[in-house]
Coordinates of C-alpha atoms (C1' of nucleotides) in Angstrom, one line a residue:
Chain A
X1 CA 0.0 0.0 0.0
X2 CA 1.1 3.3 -0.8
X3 CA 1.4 5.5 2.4
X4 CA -0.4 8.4 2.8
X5 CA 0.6 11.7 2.0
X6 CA 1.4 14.0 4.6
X7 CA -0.6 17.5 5.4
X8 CA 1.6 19.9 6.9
X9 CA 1.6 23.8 8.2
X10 CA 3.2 26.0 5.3
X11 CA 6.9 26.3 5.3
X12 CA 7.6 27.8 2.3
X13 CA 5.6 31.3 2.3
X14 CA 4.3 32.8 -1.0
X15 CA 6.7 35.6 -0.3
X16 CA 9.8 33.4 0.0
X17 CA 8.0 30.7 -3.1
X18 CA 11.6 29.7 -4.6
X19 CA 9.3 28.8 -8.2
X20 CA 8.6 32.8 -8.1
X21 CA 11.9 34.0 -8.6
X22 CA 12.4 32.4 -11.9
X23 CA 12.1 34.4 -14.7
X24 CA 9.9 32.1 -16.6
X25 CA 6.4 33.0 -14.5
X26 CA 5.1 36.0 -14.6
X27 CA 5.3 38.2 -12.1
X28 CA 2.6 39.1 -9.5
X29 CA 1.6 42.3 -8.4
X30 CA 2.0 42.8 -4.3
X31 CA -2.3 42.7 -3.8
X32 CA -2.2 39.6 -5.8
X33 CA 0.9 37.9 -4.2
X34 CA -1.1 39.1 -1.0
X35 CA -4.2 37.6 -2.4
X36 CA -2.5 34.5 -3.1
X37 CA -0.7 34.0 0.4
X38 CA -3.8 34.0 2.0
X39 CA -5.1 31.5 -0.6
X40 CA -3.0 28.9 0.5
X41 CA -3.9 26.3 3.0
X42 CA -0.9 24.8 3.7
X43 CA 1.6 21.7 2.3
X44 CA 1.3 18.8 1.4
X45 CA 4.4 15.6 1.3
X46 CA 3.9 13.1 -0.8
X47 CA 6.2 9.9 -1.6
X48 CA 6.6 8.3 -5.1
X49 CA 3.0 6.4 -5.4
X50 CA 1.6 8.1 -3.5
X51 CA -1.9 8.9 -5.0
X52 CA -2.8 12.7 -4.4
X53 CA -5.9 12.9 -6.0
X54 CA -8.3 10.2 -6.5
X55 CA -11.1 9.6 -9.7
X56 CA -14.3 9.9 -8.3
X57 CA -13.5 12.2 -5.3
X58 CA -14.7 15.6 -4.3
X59 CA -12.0 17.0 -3.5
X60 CA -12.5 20.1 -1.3
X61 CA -8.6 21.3 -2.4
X62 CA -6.9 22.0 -5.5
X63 CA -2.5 22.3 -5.6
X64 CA 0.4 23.5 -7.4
X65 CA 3.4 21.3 -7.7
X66 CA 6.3 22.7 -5.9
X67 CA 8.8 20.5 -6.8
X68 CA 8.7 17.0 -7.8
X69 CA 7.1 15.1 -10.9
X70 CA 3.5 13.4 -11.1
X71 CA 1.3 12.2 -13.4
X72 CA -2.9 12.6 -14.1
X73 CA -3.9 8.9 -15.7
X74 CA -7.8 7.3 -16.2
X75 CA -8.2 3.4 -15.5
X76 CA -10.8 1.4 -17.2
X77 CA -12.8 -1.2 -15.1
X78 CA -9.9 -4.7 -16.2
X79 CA -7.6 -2.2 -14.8
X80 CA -6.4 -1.1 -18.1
X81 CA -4.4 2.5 -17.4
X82 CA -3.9 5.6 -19.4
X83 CA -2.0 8.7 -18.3
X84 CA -2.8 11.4 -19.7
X85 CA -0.4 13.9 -18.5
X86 CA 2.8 14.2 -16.8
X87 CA 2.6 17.6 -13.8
X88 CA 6.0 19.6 -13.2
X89 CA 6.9 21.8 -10.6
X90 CA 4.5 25.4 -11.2
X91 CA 1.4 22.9 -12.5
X92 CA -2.0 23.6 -11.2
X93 CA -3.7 20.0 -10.1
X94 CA -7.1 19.2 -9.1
X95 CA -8.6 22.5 -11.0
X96 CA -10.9 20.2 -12.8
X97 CA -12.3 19.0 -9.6
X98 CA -12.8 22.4 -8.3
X99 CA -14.7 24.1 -11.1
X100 CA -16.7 20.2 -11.8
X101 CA -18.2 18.1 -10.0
X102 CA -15.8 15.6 -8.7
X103 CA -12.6 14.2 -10.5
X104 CA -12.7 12.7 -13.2
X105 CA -8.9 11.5 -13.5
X106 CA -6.6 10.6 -10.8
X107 CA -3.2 12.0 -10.1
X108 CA 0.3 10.0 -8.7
X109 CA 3.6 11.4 -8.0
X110 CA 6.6 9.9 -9.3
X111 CA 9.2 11.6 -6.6
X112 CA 8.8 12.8 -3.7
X113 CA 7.0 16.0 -4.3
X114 CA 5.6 19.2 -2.4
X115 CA 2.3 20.6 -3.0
X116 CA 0.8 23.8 -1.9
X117 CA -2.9 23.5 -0.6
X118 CA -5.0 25.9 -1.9
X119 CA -8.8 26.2 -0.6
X120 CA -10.8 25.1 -3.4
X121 CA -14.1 27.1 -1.9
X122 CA -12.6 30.2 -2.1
X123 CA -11.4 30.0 -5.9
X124 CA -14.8 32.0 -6.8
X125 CA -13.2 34.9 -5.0
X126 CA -10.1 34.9 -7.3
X127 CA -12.4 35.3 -10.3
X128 CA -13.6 38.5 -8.1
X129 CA -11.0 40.2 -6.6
X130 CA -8.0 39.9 -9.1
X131 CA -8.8 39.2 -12.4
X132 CA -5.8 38.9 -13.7
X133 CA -5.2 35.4 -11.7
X134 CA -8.6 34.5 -13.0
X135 CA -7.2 35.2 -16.3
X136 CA -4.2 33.1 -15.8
X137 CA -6.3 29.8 -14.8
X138 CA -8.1 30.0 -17.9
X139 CA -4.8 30.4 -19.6
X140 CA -3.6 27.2 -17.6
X141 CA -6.9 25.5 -18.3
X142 CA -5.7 26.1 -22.1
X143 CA -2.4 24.7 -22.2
X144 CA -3.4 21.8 -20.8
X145 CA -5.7 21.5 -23.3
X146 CA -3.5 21.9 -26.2
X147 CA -1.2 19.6 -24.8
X148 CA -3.2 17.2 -24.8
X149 CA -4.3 17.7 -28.4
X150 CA -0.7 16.9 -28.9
X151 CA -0.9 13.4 -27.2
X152 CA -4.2 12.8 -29.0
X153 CA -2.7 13.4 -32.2
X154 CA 0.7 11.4 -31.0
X155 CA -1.3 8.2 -30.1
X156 CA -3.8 8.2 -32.5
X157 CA -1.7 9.2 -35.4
X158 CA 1.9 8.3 -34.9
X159 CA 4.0 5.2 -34.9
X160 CA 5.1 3.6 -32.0
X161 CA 8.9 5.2 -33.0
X162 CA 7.4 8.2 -33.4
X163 CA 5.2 8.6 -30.5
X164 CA 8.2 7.9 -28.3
X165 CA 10.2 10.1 -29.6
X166 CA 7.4 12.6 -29.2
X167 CA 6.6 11.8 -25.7
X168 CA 10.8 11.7 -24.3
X169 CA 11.1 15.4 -26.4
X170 CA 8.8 16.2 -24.6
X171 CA 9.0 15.5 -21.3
X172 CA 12.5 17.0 -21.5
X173 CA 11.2 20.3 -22.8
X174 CA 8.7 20.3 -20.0
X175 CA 11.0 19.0 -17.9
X176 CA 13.8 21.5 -18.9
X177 CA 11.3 24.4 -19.0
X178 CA 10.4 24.0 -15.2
X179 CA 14.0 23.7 -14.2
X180 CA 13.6 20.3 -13.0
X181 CA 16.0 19.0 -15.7
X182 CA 19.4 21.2 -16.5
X183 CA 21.9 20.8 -18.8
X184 CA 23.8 19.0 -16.5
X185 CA 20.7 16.3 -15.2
X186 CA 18.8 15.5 -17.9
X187 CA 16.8 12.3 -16.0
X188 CA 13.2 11.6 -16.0
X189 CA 12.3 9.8 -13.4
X190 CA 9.6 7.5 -14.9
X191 CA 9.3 3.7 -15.4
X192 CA 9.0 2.1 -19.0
X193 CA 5.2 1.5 -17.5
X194 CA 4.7 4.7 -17.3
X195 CA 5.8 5.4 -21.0
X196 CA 3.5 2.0 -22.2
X197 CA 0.8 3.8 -20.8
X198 CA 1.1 6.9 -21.9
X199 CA 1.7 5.9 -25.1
X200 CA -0.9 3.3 -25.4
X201 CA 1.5 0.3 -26.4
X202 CA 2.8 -3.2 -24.2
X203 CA 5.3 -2.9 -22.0
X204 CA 7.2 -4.9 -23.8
X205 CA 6.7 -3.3 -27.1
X206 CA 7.2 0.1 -25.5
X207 CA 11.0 -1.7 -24.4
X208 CA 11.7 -3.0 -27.5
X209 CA 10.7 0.7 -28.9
X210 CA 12.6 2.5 -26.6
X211 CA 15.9 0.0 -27.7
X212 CA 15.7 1.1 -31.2
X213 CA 16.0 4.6 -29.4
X214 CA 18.8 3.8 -27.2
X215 CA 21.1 1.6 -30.2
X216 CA 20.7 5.3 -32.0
X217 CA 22.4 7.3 -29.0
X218 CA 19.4 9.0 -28.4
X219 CA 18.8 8.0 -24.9
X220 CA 20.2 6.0 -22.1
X221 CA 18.1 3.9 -19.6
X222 CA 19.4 4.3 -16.4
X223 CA 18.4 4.6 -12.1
X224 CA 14.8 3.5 -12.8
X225 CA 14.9 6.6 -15.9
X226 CA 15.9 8.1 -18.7
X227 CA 18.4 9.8 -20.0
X228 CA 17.4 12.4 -22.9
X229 CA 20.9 12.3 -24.9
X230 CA 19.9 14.1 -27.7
X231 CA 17.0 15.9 -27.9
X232 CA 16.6 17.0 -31.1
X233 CA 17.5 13.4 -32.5
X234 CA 14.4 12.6 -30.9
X235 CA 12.1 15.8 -32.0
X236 CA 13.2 15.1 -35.9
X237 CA 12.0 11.5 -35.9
X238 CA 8.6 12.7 -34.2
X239 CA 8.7 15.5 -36.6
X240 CA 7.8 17.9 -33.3
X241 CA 9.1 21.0 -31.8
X242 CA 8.5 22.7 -28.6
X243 CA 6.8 25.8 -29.0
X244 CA 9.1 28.8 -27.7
X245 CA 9.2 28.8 -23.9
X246 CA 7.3 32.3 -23.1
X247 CA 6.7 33.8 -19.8
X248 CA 3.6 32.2 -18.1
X249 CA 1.4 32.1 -15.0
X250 CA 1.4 29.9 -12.1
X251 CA -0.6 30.5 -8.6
Chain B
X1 CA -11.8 24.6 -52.5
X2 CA -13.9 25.4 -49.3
X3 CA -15.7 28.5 -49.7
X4 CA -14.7 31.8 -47.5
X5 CA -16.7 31.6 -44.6
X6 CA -19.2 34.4 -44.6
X7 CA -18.9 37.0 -42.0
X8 CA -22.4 38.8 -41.7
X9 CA -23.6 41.6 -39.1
X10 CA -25.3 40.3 -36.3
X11 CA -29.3 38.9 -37.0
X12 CA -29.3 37.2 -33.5
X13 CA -29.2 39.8 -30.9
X14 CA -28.3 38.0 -27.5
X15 CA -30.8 39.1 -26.2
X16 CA -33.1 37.2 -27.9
X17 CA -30.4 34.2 -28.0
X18 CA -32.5 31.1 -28.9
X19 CA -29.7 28.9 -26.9
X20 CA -30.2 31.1 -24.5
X21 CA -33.7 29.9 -23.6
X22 CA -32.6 26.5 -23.0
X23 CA -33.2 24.8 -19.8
X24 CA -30.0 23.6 -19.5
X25 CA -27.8 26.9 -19.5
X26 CA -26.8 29.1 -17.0
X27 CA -28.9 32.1 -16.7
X28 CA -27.3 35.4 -17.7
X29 CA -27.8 38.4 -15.1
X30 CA -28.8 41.5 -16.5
X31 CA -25.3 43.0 -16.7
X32 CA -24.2 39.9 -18.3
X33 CA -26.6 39.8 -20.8
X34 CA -25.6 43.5 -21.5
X35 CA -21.8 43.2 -21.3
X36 CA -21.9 40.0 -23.7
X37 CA -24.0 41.7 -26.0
X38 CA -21.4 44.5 -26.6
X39 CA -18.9 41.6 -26.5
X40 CA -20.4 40.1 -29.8
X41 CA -19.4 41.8 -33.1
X42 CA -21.2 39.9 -35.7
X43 CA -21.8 36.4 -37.0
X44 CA -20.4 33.7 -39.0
X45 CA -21.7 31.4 -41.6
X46 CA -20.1 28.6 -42.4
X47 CA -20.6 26.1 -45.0
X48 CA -20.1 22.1 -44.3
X49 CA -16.2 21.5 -45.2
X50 CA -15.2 25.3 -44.4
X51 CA -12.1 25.7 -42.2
X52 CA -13.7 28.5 -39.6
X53 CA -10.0 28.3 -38.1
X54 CA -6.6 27.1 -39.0
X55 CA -3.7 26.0 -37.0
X56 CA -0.8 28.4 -37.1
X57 CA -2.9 31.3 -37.5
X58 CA -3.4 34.6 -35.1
X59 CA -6.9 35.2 -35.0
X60 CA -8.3 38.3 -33.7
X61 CA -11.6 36.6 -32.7
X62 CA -13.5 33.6 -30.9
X63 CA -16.6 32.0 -31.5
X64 CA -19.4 30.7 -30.0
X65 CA -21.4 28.1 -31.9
X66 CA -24.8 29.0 -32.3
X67 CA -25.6 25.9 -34.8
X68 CA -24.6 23.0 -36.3
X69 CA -21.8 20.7 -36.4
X70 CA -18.4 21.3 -36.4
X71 CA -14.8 19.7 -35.3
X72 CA -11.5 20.3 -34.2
X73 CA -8.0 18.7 -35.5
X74 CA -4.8 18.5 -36.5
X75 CA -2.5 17.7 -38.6
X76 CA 1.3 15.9 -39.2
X77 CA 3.1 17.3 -42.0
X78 CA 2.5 14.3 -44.5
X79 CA -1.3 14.7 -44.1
X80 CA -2.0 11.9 -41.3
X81 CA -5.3 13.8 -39.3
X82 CA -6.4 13.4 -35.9
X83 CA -10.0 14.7 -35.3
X84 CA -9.5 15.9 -31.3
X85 CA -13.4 16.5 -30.4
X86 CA -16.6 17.8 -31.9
X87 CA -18.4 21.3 -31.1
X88 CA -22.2 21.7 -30.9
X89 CA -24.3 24.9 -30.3
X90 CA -22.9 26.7 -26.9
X91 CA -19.6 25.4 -27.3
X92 CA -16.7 28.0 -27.7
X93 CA -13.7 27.8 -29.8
X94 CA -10.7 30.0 -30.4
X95 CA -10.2 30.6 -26.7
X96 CA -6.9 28.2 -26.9
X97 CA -5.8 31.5 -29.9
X98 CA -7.0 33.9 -27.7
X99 CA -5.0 33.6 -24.5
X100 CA -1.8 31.6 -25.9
X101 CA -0.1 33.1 -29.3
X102 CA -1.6 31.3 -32.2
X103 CA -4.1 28.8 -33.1
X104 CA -2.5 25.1 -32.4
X105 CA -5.5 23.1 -34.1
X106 CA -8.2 24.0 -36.9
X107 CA -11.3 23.4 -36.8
X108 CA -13.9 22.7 -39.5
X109 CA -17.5 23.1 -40.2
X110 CA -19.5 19.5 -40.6
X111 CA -23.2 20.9 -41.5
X112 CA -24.0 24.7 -42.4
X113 CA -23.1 26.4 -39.1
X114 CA -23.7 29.6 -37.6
X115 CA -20.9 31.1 -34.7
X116 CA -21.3 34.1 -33.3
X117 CA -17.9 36.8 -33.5
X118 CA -16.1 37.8 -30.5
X119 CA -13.5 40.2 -30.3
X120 CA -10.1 38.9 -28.6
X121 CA -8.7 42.2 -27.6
X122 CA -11.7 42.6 -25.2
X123 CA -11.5 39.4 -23.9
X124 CA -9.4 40.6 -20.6
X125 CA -12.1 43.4 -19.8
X126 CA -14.6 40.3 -19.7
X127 CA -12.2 39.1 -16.3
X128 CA -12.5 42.2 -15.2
X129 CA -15.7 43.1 -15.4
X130 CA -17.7 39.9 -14.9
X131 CA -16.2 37.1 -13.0
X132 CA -18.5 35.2 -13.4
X133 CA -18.3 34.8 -16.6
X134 CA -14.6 34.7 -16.5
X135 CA -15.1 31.9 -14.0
X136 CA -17.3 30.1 -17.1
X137 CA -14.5 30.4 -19.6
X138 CA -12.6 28.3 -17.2
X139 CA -15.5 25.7 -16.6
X140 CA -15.5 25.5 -20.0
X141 CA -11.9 24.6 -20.5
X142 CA -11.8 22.3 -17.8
X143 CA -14.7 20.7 -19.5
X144 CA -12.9 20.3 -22.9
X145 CA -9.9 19.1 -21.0
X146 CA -12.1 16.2 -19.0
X147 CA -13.7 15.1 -22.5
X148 CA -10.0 15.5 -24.4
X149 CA -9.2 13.1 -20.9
X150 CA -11.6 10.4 -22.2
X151 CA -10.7 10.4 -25.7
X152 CA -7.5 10.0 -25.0
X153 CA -7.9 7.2 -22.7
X154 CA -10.4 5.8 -25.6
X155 CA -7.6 6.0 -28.4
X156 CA -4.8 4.6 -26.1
X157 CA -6.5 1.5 -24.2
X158 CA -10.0 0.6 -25.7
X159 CA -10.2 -1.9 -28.6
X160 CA -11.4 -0.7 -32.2
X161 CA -15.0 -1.8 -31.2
X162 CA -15.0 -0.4 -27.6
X163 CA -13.5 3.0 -29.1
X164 CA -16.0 3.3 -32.0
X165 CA -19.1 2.5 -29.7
X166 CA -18.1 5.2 -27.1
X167 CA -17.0 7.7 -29.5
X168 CA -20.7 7.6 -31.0
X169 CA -22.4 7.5 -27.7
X170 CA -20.5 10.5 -27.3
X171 CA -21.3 12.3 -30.0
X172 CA -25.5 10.9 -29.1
X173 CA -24.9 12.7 -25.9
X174 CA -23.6 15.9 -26.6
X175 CA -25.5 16.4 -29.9
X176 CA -28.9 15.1 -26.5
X177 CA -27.7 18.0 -24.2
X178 CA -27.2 20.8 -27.0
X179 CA -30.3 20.0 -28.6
X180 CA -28.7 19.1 -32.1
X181 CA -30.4 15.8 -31.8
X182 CA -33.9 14.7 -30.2
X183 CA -35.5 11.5 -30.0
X184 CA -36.9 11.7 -33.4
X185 CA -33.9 13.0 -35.1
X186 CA -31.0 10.8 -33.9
X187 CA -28.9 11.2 -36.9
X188 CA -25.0 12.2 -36.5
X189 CA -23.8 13.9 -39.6
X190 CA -19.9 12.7 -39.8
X191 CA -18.6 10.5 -42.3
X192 CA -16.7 7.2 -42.0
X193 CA -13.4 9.0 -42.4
X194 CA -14.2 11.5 -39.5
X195 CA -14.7 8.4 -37.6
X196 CA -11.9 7.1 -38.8
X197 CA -9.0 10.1 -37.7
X198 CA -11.4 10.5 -34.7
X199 CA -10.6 7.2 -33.4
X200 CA -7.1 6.4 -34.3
X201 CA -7.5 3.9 -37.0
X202 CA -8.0 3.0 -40.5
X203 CA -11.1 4.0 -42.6
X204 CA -11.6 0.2 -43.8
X205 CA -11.0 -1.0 -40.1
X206 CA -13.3 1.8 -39.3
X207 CA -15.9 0.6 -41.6
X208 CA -15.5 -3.0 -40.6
X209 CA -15.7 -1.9 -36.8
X210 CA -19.0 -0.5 -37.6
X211 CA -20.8 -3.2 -39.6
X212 CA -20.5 -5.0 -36.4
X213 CA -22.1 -2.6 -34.5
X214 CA -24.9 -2.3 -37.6
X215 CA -25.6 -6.1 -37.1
X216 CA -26.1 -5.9 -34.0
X217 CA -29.0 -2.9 -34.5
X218 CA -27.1 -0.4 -32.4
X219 CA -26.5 2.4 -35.1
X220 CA -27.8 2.1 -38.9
X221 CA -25.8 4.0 -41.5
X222 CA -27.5 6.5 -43.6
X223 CA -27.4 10.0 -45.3
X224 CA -23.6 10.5 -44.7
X225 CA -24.0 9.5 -41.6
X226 CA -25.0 7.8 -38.3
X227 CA -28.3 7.0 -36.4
X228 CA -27.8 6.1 -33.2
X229 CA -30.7 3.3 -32.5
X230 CA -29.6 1.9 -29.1
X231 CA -27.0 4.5 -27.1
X232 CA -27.5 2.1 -24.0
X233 CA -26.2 -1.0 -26.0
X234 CA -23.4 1.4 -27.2
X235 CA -22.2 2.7 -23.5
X236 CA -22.4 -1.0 -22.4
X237 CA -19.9 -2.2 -25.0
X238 CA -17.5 0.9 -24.5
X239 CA -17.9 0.7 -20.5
X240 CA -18.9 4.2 -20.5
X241 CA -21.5 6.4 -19.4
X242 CA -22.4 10.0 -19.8
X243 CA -21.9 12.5 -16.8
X244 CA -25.2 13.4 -15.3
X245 CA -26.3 15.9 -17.8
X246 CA -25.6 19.6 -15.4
X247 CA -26.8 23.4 -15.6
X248 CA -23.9 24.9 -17.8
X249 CA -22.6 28.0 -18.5
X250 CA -22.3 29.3 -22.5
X251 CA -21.2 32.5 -23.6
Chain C
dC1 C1' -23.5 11.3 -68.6
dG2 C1' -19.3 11.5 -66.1
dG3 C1' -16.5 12.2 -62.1
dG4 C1' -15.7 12.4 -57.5
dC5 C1' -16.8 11.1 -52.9
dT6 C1' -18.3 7.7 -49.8
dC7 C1' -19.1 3.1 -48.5
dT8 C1' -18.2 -1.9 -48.9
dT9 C1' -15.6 -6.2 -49.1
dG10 C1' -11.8 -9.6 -49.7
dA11 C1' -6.8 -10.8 -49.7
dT12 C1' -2.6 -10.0 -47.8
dA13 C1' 1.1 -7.6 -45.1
dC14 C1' 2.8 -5.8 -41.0
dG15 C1' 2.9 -3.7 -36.5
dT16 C1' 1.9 -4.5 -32.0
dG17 C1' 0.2 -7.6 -28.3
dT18 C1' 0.7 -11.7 -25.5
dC19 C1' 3.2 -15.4 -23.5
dA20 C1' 7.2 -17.1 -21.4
dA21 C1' 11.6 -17.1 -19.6
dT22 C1' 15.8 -14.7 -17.8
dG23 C1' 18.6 -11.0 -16.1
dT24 C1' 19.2 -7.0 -13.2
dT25 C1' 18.7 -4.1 -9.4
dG26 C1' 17.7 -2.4 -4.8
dG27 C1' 15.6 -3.2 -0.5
dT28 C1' 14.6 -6.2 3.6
dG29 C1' 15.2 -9.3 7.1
dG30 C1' 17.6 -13.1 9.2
Chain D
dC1 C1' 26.9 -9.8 5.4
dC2 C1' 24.3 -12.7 2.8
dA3 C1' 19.8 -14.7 1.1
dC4 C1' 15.8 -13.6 -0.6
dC5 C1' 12.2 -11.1 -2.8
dA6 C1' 9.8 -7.8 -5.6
dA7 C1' 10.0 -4.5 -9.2
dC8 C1' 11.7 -3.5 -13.3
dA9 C1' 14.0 -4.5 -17.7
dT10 C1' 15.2 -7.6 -21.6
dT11 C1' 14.5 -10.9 -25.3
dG12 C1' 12.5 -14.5 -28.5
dA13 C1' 8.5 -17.0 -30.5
dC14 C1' 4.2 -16.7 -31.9
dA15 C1' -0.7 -14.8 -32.3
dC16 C1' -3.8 -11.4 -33.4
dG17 C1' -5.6 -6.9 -34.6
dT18 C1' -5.3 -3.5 -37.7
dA19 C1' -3.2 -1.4 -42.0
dT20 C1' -2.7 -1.6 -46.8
dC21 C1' -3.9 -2.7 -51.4
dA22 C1' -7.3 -3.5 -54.7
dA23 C1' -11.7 -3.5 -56.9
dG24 C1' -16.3 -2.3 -57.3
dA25 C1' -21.0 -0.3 -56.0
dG26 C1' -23.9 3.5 -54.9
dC27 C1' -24.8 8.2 -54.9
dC28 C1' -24.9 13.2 -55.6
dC29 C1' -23.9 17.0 -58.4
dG30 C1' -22.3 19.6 -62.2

DNA sequence: CGGGCTCTTGATACGTGTCAATGTTGGTGG
DNA sequence: CCACCAACATTGACACGTATCAAGAGCCCG
């Protein structure tokens, strides 16, 4: 069994939030950073496997990932699993939950990761008193949403080569983007289950995919990972590009 | 060649919106009503097979669909498509162009379609001034995301059959809740190749997939396109059901 | 009347899944 | 410190689902 994940007091205040100084968010103003410190409820631990949010629930929360990687996936009744979406550190999870009804995916993190614990009953008074964060959750609400038009496209469209490609690319770029990979680590911490089920394939045809990968010099498996080697290798055979990294929003 | 679209002055005032009077969307509040009716600049006609808006592109607008059928994709450069999802009346497109850079999908009309015009630039004072409504732009994301959520799970871990009888229980239910199709009219108007990208596979694995589902009296094939006879029988097989049908918001 | 879609069907090829066995690694407890 | 175990990764043989190729029928519209 997966051990619960913890709920603590805030250490980290909004004021101090290490994610805010990086030039890649955008910058709040002091009533919304105000706004926002007040927002938050608190942190929460949680090992890799641990499930943070469950399918189903009502979840009276919604997070941002402080650090650490996770994942959003769907299960069908046999058990059969799809994940849908990897989350990096300045994500927004559970904002489906909060706006819906209940959840309709679930969410797992992959290493130890910190959450901040927003009160999902006050999110109406976001909308209200700062627009501009209101503005930026739509904006979030839209990214997701194109990336997953991506994967859509990826697993519906491309070959198994390809969709790898796509997916590793892309996970660096995230990955890279959130300053969870450098130059200097380039690892993903994810099992070749994870990538089967992301990319809709076996495990074992997702292994003897990812060889093909790995006999080019485009990867190396390695401490329960990968290795991105050479991303662009991989971004030609998908035939993808990240979009240019621009400034974003994150709450 | 498509024909241009056809963009008209406004016939509809919101006011007397025919969606609107439907049961099953959120009442405007007087303000609303006012503040989207300055909101809307015109109206759009679009003819089955029109591209309404292309990927790549910086449009200066966003729609709302008032009728008819329409769907949004993408494309890999040698031509492969992925349909991503459909849009019926109340359902808003563009907002992906309007709060990133540029349009990352197209979408297409299916039947003669009317959207009504709204202009980007203003889009922020709508945050500002009414956050309600900017809280319904982000309910309406979400809601695209949690749909894009199933569909992906449907392309990456149910079989041909299971994918093909979901994907037009789907369509059954959202044409049900917009009003597109009633209990007399139970006719889908997409053709085998729509299917086809839509689900991931071939169009004669497509067609194959189907005549199973014709033999067994769920859906009958007709006019360019599909009547659904028996949406039960077709959620049973896919191991899906539709979301308890809720008040939502449209704009 | 012809030409272009769409739909249909059979034969065959190929990509991916399944099964089975083995190797590797890291953690746990004696 | 070693033995054991549970995940995870790897590999080959074979089965099956889906793609591709090909041909033809029906239909709408110019």
């Amino acid at each position: 069994m997966a051990p619960e994940p913890r709920h603590n007091p805030i250490r980290v205040s909004c004021y101090e939030c290490p994610l805010r100084r990086m030039k890649q968010f955008r910058p709040f103003t002091e009533a919304e950073l105000e706004f926002v410190s007040n927002f938050k409820r608190g942190e929460l631990q949680a090992d890799p496997g641990t499930t943070v949010l469950v399918e189903g629930a009502r979840s009276a929360h919604l997070y941002t990932v402080l650090s650490g990687w996770g994942f959003r996936y769907k299960i069908l009744e046999d058990g059969r699993r799809q994940i849908l979406n990897y989350v990096v550190p300045g994500d927004m999870i559970g904002l489906q939950g909060a706006v819906m009804a209940e959840m309709q995916h679930s969410v797992e993190a992959l290493t130890p990761t910190t959450l901040c614990v927003f009160e999902r009953s006050r999110l109406f008074s976001l909308f209200e008193r700062h627009a501009g964060l209101g503005f930026d959750l739509t904006w979030l609400a839209a990214r997701e949403e194109t990336i997953l038009d991506e994967h859509l496209l990826s697993v519906g469209r491309r070959s198994a080569l390809e969709r790898a490609s796509y997916l590793l690319a892309f996970l660096f770029e995230r990955g890279r983007v959130s300053g969870i990979v450098t130059e200097e680590r380039r690892h993903v911490p994810i099992t070749q289950s994870h990538l089967a089920d992301t990319l809709g394939l076996s495990i074992v045809h997702t292994n003897k995919t990812l060889k093909k990968l790995s006999d080019r010099g485009l990867i190396l498996w390695r401490d329960r990972g990968c290795e991105i080697l050479n991303a662009r290798g991989l971004e030609d055979i998908a035939g993808w590009a990240p979009g240019e990294a621009r400034i974003r929003p994150f709450i």
